């Protein structure tokens, strides 16, 4: 066990023994002749006493020396030991949320027995479902985005400053040639368009950066928007002076959370550079002012930017909460293989709270009435590059409704693979006032669920599985009712 944790365990045990004796820190100091401040630092895990001091403490607290220095914990402190052994605290970037590890450990140590049992249960669940550092890091990043409504003014300003310094016109689309010139001339990059394609094992990668020679290897089969995003992201790393970074895109692994966070910062910078805030706001204003929704809206916006549909949807999640006070929204990305019945959520973001449509790890069938899935079905059966749809989804069980925008494209890296991105805006008074087109009768209105197995909508033609969870619940309720009747009859 790490020395830091050994200090913490000793301090927690000392505090527990002191409290059992009904001693204050002052009282223990008076009993042992050690200073109150010194004992306080020991209990907080900042200092580990020398042998003679441990012998003194053991004697005055009437506990064997070996028991005091042992790392074995009693049942009240057992969850703390589990936390140390699971290394969860090392995986979660506590500093990002202003939480100190020692403070959290102290809270756990002083928690009632039932709370400690709950913590132990969470740890066991994490082990059973094989939650590794990837799960914790990505969950932490999502929480960080959600805590900031996915809008970061310092990054927005950095893009404005960058554009001014390098005379990049944020009033029009930026080309890959323009950004490549800055990478080469200003940052000494060498662009290699050939060697990455010689390795079949790297087919899924779009780029690899070699820091020693500042060589950026680019896959030849990427399109112009993808190349421009890669260049913009590299500029983000350099302009923001980020050194702890990932060197592959799409990245395949990471060593610690700083790499994940910095990857997000560079990606945010790239999105803000390729889809400038003021320019996009003008187009959002025009869209919201129309009394009928123009389905060509997203296609027209796409033609104005050298960016993918996903970049555009991600950018909307930055601006809609901050500039339009539309904070209740979610973002989903799906993947689908032609001919398969599976639709998998590969990325999601929820702002302000967990919204009705969300990822489910139990292999259940997502509602086939979702716009996200319908566009995937359509593009798999049509020879189109991009399919977009719009609908209002009503969730009867939650009594919530969402305006959904969804786009589907073919995955350029995988044969017969498709992906969709969607953004859902919860229909609130704020959205109703801002979006004039919400009353447009041409917009599809659909009652939807989350998964078929848990959906109560009757006579659903799109259902892909029976509502087994609801059926089992109904059966249990019937059983309970009969048991109650029997109890009443024979009581």
Short mmCIF file of C-alpha atoms in Angstrom, two decimals:
data_model
loop_
_atom_site.label_atom_id
_atom_site.label_comp_id
_atom_site.label_asym_id
_atom_site.label_seq_id
_atom_site.Cartn_x
_atom_site.Cartn_y
_atom_site.Cartn_z
CA UNK A 1 0.00 0.00 0.00
CA UNK A 2 1.23 3.51 -0.77
CA UNK A 3 2.91 5.45 2.03
CA UNK A 4 0.25 8.16 1.74
CA UNK A 5 -2.50 5.65 2.48
CA UNK A 6 -0.55 4.09 5.38
CA UNK A 7 -0.44 7.53 7.01
CA UNK A 8 -4.15 8.01 6.41
CA UNK A 9 -5.06 4.62 7.89
CA UNK A 10 -2.94 5.22 10.99
CA UNK A 11 -4.53 8.63 11.47
CA UNK A 12 -8.05 7.29 11.09
CA UNK A 13 -7.37 4.46 13.57
CA UNK A 14 -5.90 6.90 16.07
CA UNK A 15 -8.91 9.18 15.79
CA UNK A 16 -11.30 6.25 16.17
CA UNK A 17 -9.50 5.03 19.31
CA UNK A 18 -9.47 8.55 20.77
CA UNK A 19 -13.20 8.98 20.22
CA UNK A 20 -13.90 5.57 21.80
CA UNK A 21 -12.13 6.86 24.91
CA UNK A 22 -14.29 10.03 24.77
CA UNK A 23 -11.15 12.09 24.48
CA UNK A 24 -10.83 15.40 22.71
CA UNK A 25 -7.60 16.25 20.87
CA UNK A 26 -6.77 18.47 23.82
CA UNK A 27 -7.43 15.59 26.21
CA UNK A 28 -5.19 13.19 24.26
CA UNK A 29 -2.49 15.83 24.11
CA UNK A 30 -2.65 16.28 27.87
CA UNK A 31 -2.65 12.50 28.43
CA UNK A 32 0.38 11.83 26.20
CA UNK A 33 2.34 15.06 26.49
CA UNK A 34 2.27 15.42 22.68
CA UNK A 35 1.14 18.72 21.20
CA UNK A 36 -2.44 19.08 20.00
CA UNK A 37 -1.29 20.34 16.56
CA UNK A 38 1.04 17.33 16.15
CA UNK A 39 -1.76 14.88 16.99
CA UNK A 40 -4.10 16.69 14.59
CA UNK A 41 -1.61 16.29 11.74
CA UNK A 42 -1.26 12.58 12.54
CA UNK A 43 -5.04 12.08 12.48
CA UNK A 44 -5.32 13.87 9.14
CA UNK A 45 -2.70 11.58 7.63
CA UNK A 46 -0.11 14.30 7.14
CA UNK A 47 2.45 12.82 9.53
CA UNK A 48 3.41 9.34 10.68
CA UNK A 49 4.83 9.22 14.23
CA UNK A 50 8.16 7.69 15.11
CA UNK A 51 8.33 4.41 17.01
CA UNK A 52 8.68 5.96 20.47
CA UNK A 53 5.61 8.12 19.88
CA UNK A 54 3.59 5.10 18.70
CA UNK A 55 4.60 3.17 21.85
CA UNK A 56 3.45 6.12 23.96
CA UNK A 57 0.11 6.40 22.14
CA UNK A 58 -0.51 2.64 22.40
CA UNK A 59 0.21 2.70 26.11
CA UNK A 60 -2.06 5.65 26.89
CA UNK A 61 -4.89 4.37 24.69
CA UNK A 62 -4.51 0.88 26.16
CA UNK A 63 -4.06 -0.94 22.87
CA UNK A 64 -1.27 -3.31 21.73
CA UNK A 65 1.44 -1.68 19.64
CA UNK A 66 1.02 -4.25 16.85
CA UNK A 67 -2.71 -3.54 16.66
CA UNK A 68 -2.15 0.20 16.33
CA UNK A 69 0.35 -0.08 13.47
CA UNK A 70 -1.48 -2.89 11.70
CA UNK A 71 -3.14 -2.10 8.36
CA UNK A 72 -6.00 -4.41 9.28
CA UNK A 73 -9.17 -2.38 9.79
CA UNK A 74 -12.23 -3.08 11.89
CA UNK A 75 -15.70 -3.18 10.36
CA UNK A 76 -16.28 0.56 10.77
CA UNK A 77 -13.20 1.45 8.76
CA UNK A 78 -13.36 -1.52 6.35
CA UNK A 79 -14.92 0.55 3.51
CA UNK A 80 -11.94 2.90 3.67
CA UNK A 81 -9.64 -0.05 3.12
CA UNK A 82 -11.80 -1.17 0.22
CA UNK A 83 -11.49 2.27 -1.31
CA UNK A 84 -7.71 2.10 -1.07
CA UNK A 85 -7.52 -1.41 -2.50
CA UNK A 86 -9.90 -0.67 -5.38
CA UNK A 87 -7.82 2.41 -6.30
CA UNK A 88 -11.06 4.19 -7.20
CA UNK A 89 -9.88 7.40 -5.54
CA UNK A 90 -6.82 7.41 -7.79
CA UNK A 91 -8.98 6.99 -10.86
CA UNK A 92 -11.45 9.80 -10.12
CA UNK A 93 -10.01 13.30 -10.73
CA UNK A 94 -11.24 14.74 -7.44
CA UNK A 95 -9.31 18.00 -7.88
CA UNK A 96 -11.42 18.80 -10.92
CA UNK A 97 -14.46 19.10 -8.66
CA UNK A 98 -12.66 20.87 -5.80
CA UNK A 99 -12.67 17.79 -3.57
CA UNK A 100 -9.66 16.81 -1.48
CA UNK A 101 -8.97 13.10 -1.13
CA UNK A 102 -8.30 13.37 2.60
CA UNK A 103 -11.60 15.15 3.17
CA UNK A 104 -13.49 12.47 1.27
CA UNK A 105 -11.78 9.69 3.21
CA UNK A 106 -12.62 11.43 6.49
CA UNK A 107 -16.28 11.65 5.46
CA UNK A 108 -16.32 7.93 4.65
CA UNK A 109 -14.54 7.08 7.90
CA UNK A 110 -17.06 9.03 9.97
CA UNK A 111 -20.11 7.81 8.08
CA UNK A 112 -22.72 5.63 9.81
CA UNK A 113 -22.48 1.87 9.36
CA UNK A 114 -25.33 1.82 6.80
CA UNK A 115 -23.60 4.44 4.65
CA UNK A 116 -20.38 2.45 4.77
CA UNK A 117 -22.30 -0.65 3.71
CA UNK A 118 -23.71 1.29 0.77
CA UNK A 119 -20.20 2.42 -0.26
CA UNK A 120 -19.02 -1.19 -0.08
CA UNK A 121 -21.92 -2.19 -2.31
CA UNK A 122 -20.98 0.43 -4.92
CA UNK A 123 -17.40 -0.84 -4.95
CA UNK A 124 -18.60 -4.42 -5.42
CA UNK A 125 -20.85 -3.37 -8.30
CA UNK A 126 -17.91 -1.59 -9.91
CA UNK A 127 -15.86 -4.78 -9.66
CA UNK A 128 -18.65 -7.01 -11.00
CA UNK A 129 -19.27 -4.79 -14.02
CA UNK A 130 -15.55 -4.32 -14.60
CA UNK A 131 -15.61 -0.55 -14.30
CA UNK A 132 -12.03 0.39 -15.09
CA UNK A 133 -10.31 3.73 -15.15
CA UNK A 134 -11.78 4.39 -18.60
CA UNK A 135 -15.30 4.33 -17.17
CA UNK A 136 -14.39 6.62 -14.29
CA UNK A 137 -12.41 9.03 -16.46
CA UNK A 138 -15.12 9.38 -19.09
CA UNK A 139 -17.84 9.66 -16.46
CA UNK A 140 -15.79 12.35 -14.71
CA UNK A 141 -15.35 14.25 -17.96
CA UNK A 142 -19.10 14.14 -18.65
CA UNK A 143 -19.80 15.39 -15.13
CA UNK A 144 -17.30 18.21 -15.67
CA UNK A 145 -19.01 19.20 -18.92
CA UNK A 146 -22.44 19.02 -17.33
CA UNK A 147 -21.34 21.10 -14.32
CA UNK A 148 -20.28 23.85 -16.75
CA UNK A 149 -23.28 23.45 -19.08
CA UNK A 150 -20.71 22.36 -21.66
CA UNK A 151 -19.68 25.97 -22.29
CA UNK A 152 -16.13 27.16 -21.59
CA UNK A 153 -15.65 30.92 -22.11
CA UNK A 154 -11.87 30.76 -21.78
CA UNK A 155 -11.70 28.36 -24.74
CA UNK A 156 -14.12 30.49 -26.76
CA UNK A 157 -11.87 33.52 -26.13
CA UNK A 158 -8.75 31.52 -26.98
CA UNK A 159 -10.21 30.83 -30.43
CA UNK A 160 -10.95 34.53 -30.96
CA UNK A 161 -7.40 35.43 -29.89
CA UNK A 162 -5.92 32.72 -32.12
CA UNK A 163 -7.91 33.94 -35.13
CA UNK A 164 -6.72 37.51 -34.55
CA UNK A 165 -3.08 36.44 -34.17
CA UNK A 166 -3.07 34.36 -37.37
CA UNK A 167 -5.55 36.40 -39.43
CA UNK A 168 -8.08 33.60 -39.63
CA UNK A 169 -11.46 34.91 -40.79
CA UNK A 170 -14.14 33.60 -38.42
CA UNK A 171 -16.82 34.92 -40.72
CA UNK A 172 -16.43 32.05 -43.16
CA UNK A 173 -15.46 28.41 -43.37
CA UNK A 174 -11.86 27.53 -42.56
CA UNK A 175 -10.03 25.20 -44.97
CA UNK A 176 -7.54 22.47 -44.12
CA UNK A 177 -4.94 24.18 -46.33
CA UNK A 178 -5.17 27.33 -44.23
CA UNK A 179 -4.68 25.44 -40.99
CA UNK A 180 -1.96 23.18 -42.41
CA UNK A 181 0.07 26.23 -43.34
CA UNK A 182 -0.03 27.49 -39.74
CA UNK A 183 0.95 24.05 -38.38
CA UNK A 184 3.92 23.82 -40.76
CA UNK A 185 5.15 27.42 -40.72
CA UNK A 186 4.46 28.36 -37.10
CA UNK A 187 4.78 25.08 -35.21
CA UNK A 188 7.25 23.17 -37.40
CA UNK A 189 4.97 20.24 -38.29
CA UNK A 190 5.64 17.76 -41.06
CA UNK A 191 2.49 16.31 -42.64
CA UNK A 192 2.78 12.70 -43.81
CA UNK A 193 -0.13 11.40 -45.92
CA UNK A 194 1.35 8.02 -46.88
CA UNK A 195 2.86 5.92 -44.10
CA UNK A 196 -0.21 5.48 -41.89
CA UNK A 197 -1.96 3.56 -44.66
CA UNK A 198 0.81 0.95 -44.77
CA UNK A 199 -0.32 -0.56 -41.47
CA UNK A 200 -3.63 -2.46 -41.59
CA UNK A 201 -3.68 -2.63 -37.78
CA UNK A 202 -4.20 1.15 -37.75
CA UNK A 203 -7.16 1.23 -40.13
CA UNK A 204 -9.41 2.69 -37.45
CA UNK A 205 -7.07 5.62 -36.76
CA UNK A 206 -7.34 8.93 -38.57
CA UNK A 207 -4.03 10.37 -37.38
CA UNK A 208 -0.92 9.68 -35.31
CA UNK A 209 1.37 12.43 -34.00
CA UNK A 210 5.08 11.78 -33.41
CA UNK A 211 6.23 14.47 -30.95
CA UNK A 212 9.99 13.98 -31.35
CA UNK A 213 9.95 14.97 -35.02
CA UNK A 214 6.58 16.81 -34.96
CA UNK A 215 5.36 14.51 -37.70
CA UNK A 216 1.60 14.21 -38.16
CA UNK A 217 0.64 11.05 -40.03
CA UNK A 218 -2.78 11.34 -41.68
CA UNK A 219 -4.94 8.53 -43.08
CA UNK A 220 -5.50 9.02 -46.81
CA UNK A 221 -9.19 8.02 -46.73
CA UNK A 222 -10.36 10.85 -44.47
CA UNK A 223 -12.48 13.58 -45.99
CA UNK A 224 -11.90 17.34 -45.93
CA UNK A 225 -13.94 18.08 -42.74
CA UNK A 226 -12.10 15.33 -40.84
CA UNK A 227 -8.70 16.57 -41.99
CA UNK A 228 -9.63 20.13 -41.02
CA UNK A 229 -10.76 18.99 -37.55
CA UNK A 230 -7.49 17.11 -36.99
CA UNK A 231 -5.48 20.18 -37.93
CA UNK A 232 -7.65 22.42 -35.75
CA UNK A 233 -7.22 20.05 -32.81
CA UNK A 234 -3.43 20.03 -33.22
CA UNK A 235 -3.49 23.82 -33.27
CA UNK A 236 -5.53 23.69 -30.09
CA UNK A 237 -2.91 21.56 -28.36
CA UNK A 238 -0.17 23.97 -29.42
CA UNK A 239 -1.93 27.30 -28.91
CA UNK A 240 -3.23 26.25 -25.48
CA UNK A 241 0.29 25.02 -24.63
CA UNK A 242 -0.93 21.52 -23.76
CA UNK A 243 1.90 19.02 -23.38
CA UNK A 244 0.14 16.14 -21.58
CA UNK A 245 -1.86 14.82 -24.50
CA UNK A 246 -2.96 11.89 -26.61
CA UNK A 247 -1.09 11.17 -29.82
CA UNK A 248 -3.70 9.18 -31.75
CA UNK A 249 -7.09 10.14 -33.14
CA UNK A 250 -9.54 8.63 -32.60
CA UNK A 251 -7.62 7.81 -29.44
CA UNK A 252 -7.31 4.20 -28.35
CA UNK A 253 -6.01 4.41 -24.77
CA UNK A 254 -4.81 6.84 -22.13
CA UNK A 255 -2.66 6.72 -19.03
CA UNK A 256 -4.36 9.28 -16.78
CA UNK A 257 -7.19 11.76 -16.61
CA UNK A 258 -5.21 14.83 -17.72
CA UNK A 259 -4.89 13.29 -21.17
CA UNK A 260 -8.67 12.80 -21.38
CA UNK A 261 -9.40 16.34 -20.17
CA UNK A 262 -6.83 17.91 -22.50
CA UNK A 263 -8.20 15.90 -25.40
CA UNK A 264 -11.57 17.50 -24.65
CA UNK A 265 -10.04 20.99 -24.45
CA UNK A 266 -8.31 20.59 -27.82
CA UNK A 267 -11.49 19.18 -29.38
CA UNK A 268 -13.57 22.05 -27.99
CA UNK A 269 -11.03 24.53 -29.41
CA UNK A 270 -11.27 22.82 -32.81
CA UNK A 271 -15.08 22.90 -32.82
CA UNK A 272 -15.15 26.59 -31.88
CA UNK A 273 -12.60 27.39 -34.59
CA UNK A 274 -14.41 25.50 -37.36
CA UNK A 275 -17.90 26.61 -36.29
CA UNK A 276 -17.49 30.17 -34.94
CA UNK A 277 -19.94 31.17 -32.25
CA UNK A 278 -21.20 34.45 -33.73
CA UNK A 279 -21.71 32.95 -37.18
CA UNK A 280 -23.66 29.95 -35.89
CA UNK A 281 -25.78 32.16 -33.63
CA UNK A 282 -26.98 34.12 -36.66
CA UNK A 283 -28.21 30.93 -38.28
CA UNK A 284 -29.81 29.64 -35.07
CA UNK A 285 -31.65 32.95 -34.73
CA UNK A 286 -33.02 32.59 -38.26
CA UNK A 287 -34.11 29.01 -37.61
CA UNK A 288 -35.89 29.84 -34.34
CA UNK A 289 -37.72 32.79 -35.91
CA UNK A 290 -39.43 30.69 -38.61
CA UNK A 291 -43.00 29.55 -38.00
CA UNK A 292 -42.39 26.30 -39.91
CA UNK A 293 -39.29 24.18 -39.44
CA UNK A 294 -37.08 24.12 -42.52
CA UNK A 295 -35.61 20.61 -42.81
CA UNK A 296 -32.85 21.99 -44.99
CA UNK A 297 -31.60 24.01 -42.02
CA UNK A 298 -28.90 21.57 -41.00
CA UNK A 299 -27.89 20.86 -44.60
CA UNK A 300 -27.52 24.56 -45.26
CA UNK A 301 -25.51 25.06 -42.10
CA UNK A 302 -23.28 22.13 -43.03
CA UNK A 303 -22.54 23.73 -46.38
CA UNK A 304 -21.32 26.84 -44.55
CA UNK A 305 -18.80 24.99 -42.40
CA UNK A 306 -15.97 22.62 -43.08
CA UNK A 307 -17.21 20.33 -40.32
CA UNK A 308 -18.98 16.99 -39.81
CA UNK A 309 -22.59 16.67 -38.55
CA UNK A 310 -21.23 15.46 -35.21
CA UNK A 311 -19.08 18.59 -34.81
CA UNK A 312 -22.12 20.71 -35.60
CA UNK A 313 -24.36 18.94 -33.08
CA UNK A 314 -21.64 19.09 -30.44
CA UNK A 315 -21.30 22.81 -31.11
CA UNK A 316 -25.03 23.26 -30.57
CA UNK A 317 -24.63 21.72 -27.11
CA UNK A 318 -22.12 24.51 -26.35
CA UNK A 319 -24.21 27.46 -27.52
CA UNK A 320 -27.86 26.56 -26.88
CA UNK A 321 -27.49 26.40 -23.07
CA UNK A 322 -25.31 29.52 -22.80
CA UNK A 323 -26.69 31.87 -25.44
CA UNK A 324 -30.34 30.76 -25.54
CA UNK A 325 -30.89 29.47 -21.99
CA UNK A 326 -31.96 26.11 -23.42
CA UNK A 327 -30.15 24.18 -20.71
CA UNK A 328 -32.27 21.02 -20.61
CA UNK A 329 -30.81 19.03 -23.45
CA UNK A 330 -29.07 15.78 -24.32
CA UNK A 331 -26.72 14.57 -27.04
CA UNK A 332 -26.56 10.97 -28.30
CA UNK A 333 -24.34 9.22 -30.83
CA UNK A 334 -25.40 5.80 -32.15
CA UNK A 335 -23.60 3.18 -34.22
CA UNK A 336 -25.28 0.53 -36.37
CA UNK A 337 -24.20 -2.23 -38.74
CA UNK A 338 -26.37 -2.82 -41.80
CA UNK A 339 -28.40 -6.01 -41.41
CA UNK A 340 -27.98 -6.05 -37.62
CA UNK A 341 -30.76 -5.50 -35.10
CA UNK A 342 -28.41 -3.75 -32.68
CA UNK A 343 -28.22 -0.01 -32.16
CA UNK A 344 -25.51 1.05 -29.71
CA UNK A 345 -25.05 4.37 -27.96
CA UNK A 346 -21.35 5.24 -28.20
CA UNK A 347 -21.47 8.74 -26.72
CA UNK A 348 -23.93 10.73 -24.64
CA UNK A 349 -24.20 13.98 -22.74
CA UNK A 350 -26.99 15.22 -20.47
CA UNK A 351 -27.21 18.81 -19.27
CA UNK A 352 -28.95 19.85 -16.03
CA UNK A 353 -30.18 16.30 -15.29
CA UNK A 354 -30.43 12.76 -16.62
CA UNK A 355 -32.96 12.94 -19.43
CA UNK A 356 -35.39 10.22 -20.45
CA UNK A 357 -33.44 8.92 -23.50
CA UNK A 358 -30.18 7.55 -22.16
CA UNK A 359 -27.71 4.72 -22.49
CA UNK A 360 -28.62 1.30 -21.10
CA UNK A 361 -26.01 -1.37 -20.38
CA UNK A 362 -28.39 -4.34 -20.15
CA UNK A 363 -28.54 -5.20 -23.86
CA UNK A 364 -32.17 -4.12 -24.09
CA UNK A 365 -33.66 -2.80 -27.31
CA UNK A 366 -33.77 0.97 -27.54
CA UNK A 367 -37.12 2.40 -28.62
CA UNK A 368 -37.43 2.03 -32.40
CA UNK A 369 -39.49 5.23 -32.51
CA UNK A 370 -36.48 7.34 -31.62
CA UNK A 371 -35.48 9.71 -34.44
CA UNK A 372 -31.86 8.65 -33.82
CA UNK A 373 -32.69 5.08 -34.82
CA UNK A 374 -35.10 5.91 -37.61
CA UNK A 375 -32.46 7.91 -39.51
CA UNK A 376 -30.06 4.99 -39.14
CA UNK A 377 -32.62 2.63 -40.65
CA UNK A 378 -33.26 5.06 -43.50
CA UNK A 379 -29.63 5.65 -44.42
CA UNK A 380 -28.84 1.94 -44.32
CA UNK A 381 -31.56 1.36 -46.93
CA UNK A 382 -30.85 4.39 -49.09
CA UNK A 383 -27.85 5.54 -51.08
CA UNK A 384 -27.54 8.86 -49.30
CA UNK A 385 -24.57 10.59 -47.66
CA UNK A 386 -26.61 12.37 -45.01
CA UNK A 387 -30.17 11.95 -43.74
CA UNK A 388 -31.74 14.34 -41.26
CA UNK A 389 -35.06 14.15 -39.41
CA UNK A 390 -37.02 16.04 -36.79
CA UNK A 391 -39.70 14.99 -34.35
CA UNK A 392 -41.28 15.77 -31.02
CA UNK A 393 -40.92 12.78 -28.67
CA UNK A 394 -43.39 12.38 -25.82
CA UNK A 395 -42.45 10.14 -22.86
CA UNK A 396 -45.81 9.22 -21.25
CA UNK A 397 -44.24 7.58 -18.19
CA UNK A 398 -42.16 10.67 -17.36
CA UNK A 399 -44.63 13.22 -18.74
CA UNK A 400 -41.78 14.93 -20.59
CA UNK A 401 -41.48 15.95 -24.23
CA UNK A 402 -38.41 16.70 -26.35
CA UNK A 403 -37.73 18.35 -29.69
CA UNK A 404 -35.31 15.98 -31.44
CA UNK A 405 -32.92 16.78 -34.30
CA UNK A 406 -31.13 13.72 -35.71
CA UNK A 407 -28.65 13.13 -38.53
CA UNK A 408 -27.19 9.91 -39.90
CA UNK A 409 -24.10 9.36 -42.06
CA UNK A 410 -22.11 6.38 -43.30
CA UNK A 411 -19.08 5.54 -41.18
CA UNK A 412 -16.12 6.33 -43.50
CA UNK A 413 -13.85 3.88 -41.69
CA UNK A 414 -16.00 0.77 -41.50
CA UNK A 415 -17.83 -1.08 -44.26
CA UNK A 416 -21.62 -1.30 -43.83
CA UNK A 417 -21.38 0.78 -40.64
CA UNK A 418 -23.51 3.83 -39.97
CA UNK A 419 -23.76 6.35 -37.18
CA UNK A 420 -26.23 8.96 -36.09
CA UNK A 421 -26.00 11.99 -33.85
CA UNK A 422 -28.97 13.68 -32.24
CA UNK A 423 -29.72 16.52 -29.93
CA UNK A 424 -32.86 16.65 -27.81
CA UNK A 425 -34.26 19.84 -26.30
CA UNK A 426 -36.75 19.41 -23.49
CA UNK A 427 -39.91 21.30 -24.36
CA UNK A 428 -40.23 23.98 -21.70
CA UNK A 429 -41.79 27.44 -21.62
CA UNK A 430 -38.40 28.86 -22.62
CA UNK A 431 -38.14 26.68 -25.72
CA UNK A 432 -41.80 27.33 -26.65
CA UNK A 433 -41.20 31.06 -26.55
CA UNK A 434 -37.97 30.96 -28.54
CA UNK A 435 -38.85 28.33 -31.20
CA UNK A 436 -41.72 29.75 -33.26
CA UNK A 437 -41.91 26.58 -35.37
CA UNK A 438 -42.88 24.31 -32.46
CA UNK A 439 -46.54 24.69 -33.38
CA UNK A 440 -45.87 23.52 -36.95
CA UNK A 441 -48.39 20.67 -37.57
CA UNK A 442 -45.96 19.07 -40.03
CA UNK A 443 -43.59 18.06 -37.21
CA UNK A 444 -43.96 14.38 -36.28
CA UNK A 445 -45.39 13.77 -32.81
CA UNK A 446 -44.44 10.37 -31.36
CA UNK A 447 -45.08 8.62 -28.04
CA UNK A 448 -41.82 6.86 -27.20
CA UNK A 449 -40.15 4.84 -24.45
CA UNK A 450 -36.54 4.19 -23.48
CA UNK A 451 -36.28 0.45 -24.16
CA UNK A 452 -38.90 -1.93 -25.49
CA UNK A 453 -38.53 -4.20 -22.45
CA UNK A 454 -39.66 -1.36 -20.13
CA UNK A 455 -42.12 0.44 -22.41
CA UNK A 456 -45.83 0.64 -21.51
CA UNK A 457 -47.03 1.91 -24.89
CA UNK A 458 -49.68 -0.53 -26.16
CA UNK A 459 -50.04 -1.66 -29.80
CA UNK A 460 -46.61 -0.41 -30.86
CA UNK A 461 -45.91 -1.59 -34.40
CA UNK A 462 -42.22 -0.75 -34.05
CA UNK A 463 -41.69 -2.79 -30.88
CA UNK A 464 -38.56 -4.99 -31.08
CA UNK A 465 -39.07 -6.88 -27.80
CA UNK A 466 -41.90 -7.66 -25.38
CA UNK A 467 -42.27 -5.44 -22.29
CA UNK A 468 -40.96 -8.24 -20.07
CA UNK A 469 -40.08 -6.03 -17.09
CA UNK A 470 -43.57 -4.58 -16.99
CA UNK A 471 -45.10 -8.01 -17.43
CA UNK A 472 -43.05 -9.42 -14.55
CA UNK A 473 -43.97 -6.45 -12.37
CA UNK A 474 -47.66 -6.94 -13.13
CA UNK A 475 -47.37 -10.65 -12.30
CA UNK A 476 -45.71 -9.84 -8.96
CA UNK A 477 -48.44 -7.33 -8.16
CA UNK A 478 -51.13 -9.93 -8.90
CA UNK A 479 -49.35 -12.42 -6.66
CA UNK A 480 -49.09 -9.86 -3.87
CA UNK A 481 -52.79 -9.03 -4.21
CA UNK A 482 -53.85 -12.68 -3.87
CA UNK A 483 -51.55 -13.12 -0.84
CA UNK A 484 -53.15 -10.08 0.81
CA UNK A 485 -56.64 -11.48 0.14
CA UNK A 486 -55.68 -14.83 1.70
CA UNK A 487 -54.21 -13.09 4.73
CA UNK A 488 -57.42 -11.12 5.21
CA UNK A 489 -59.57 -14.21 4.74
CA UNK A 490 -57.76 -16.31 7.32
CA UNK A 491 -56.83 -13.60 9.81
#
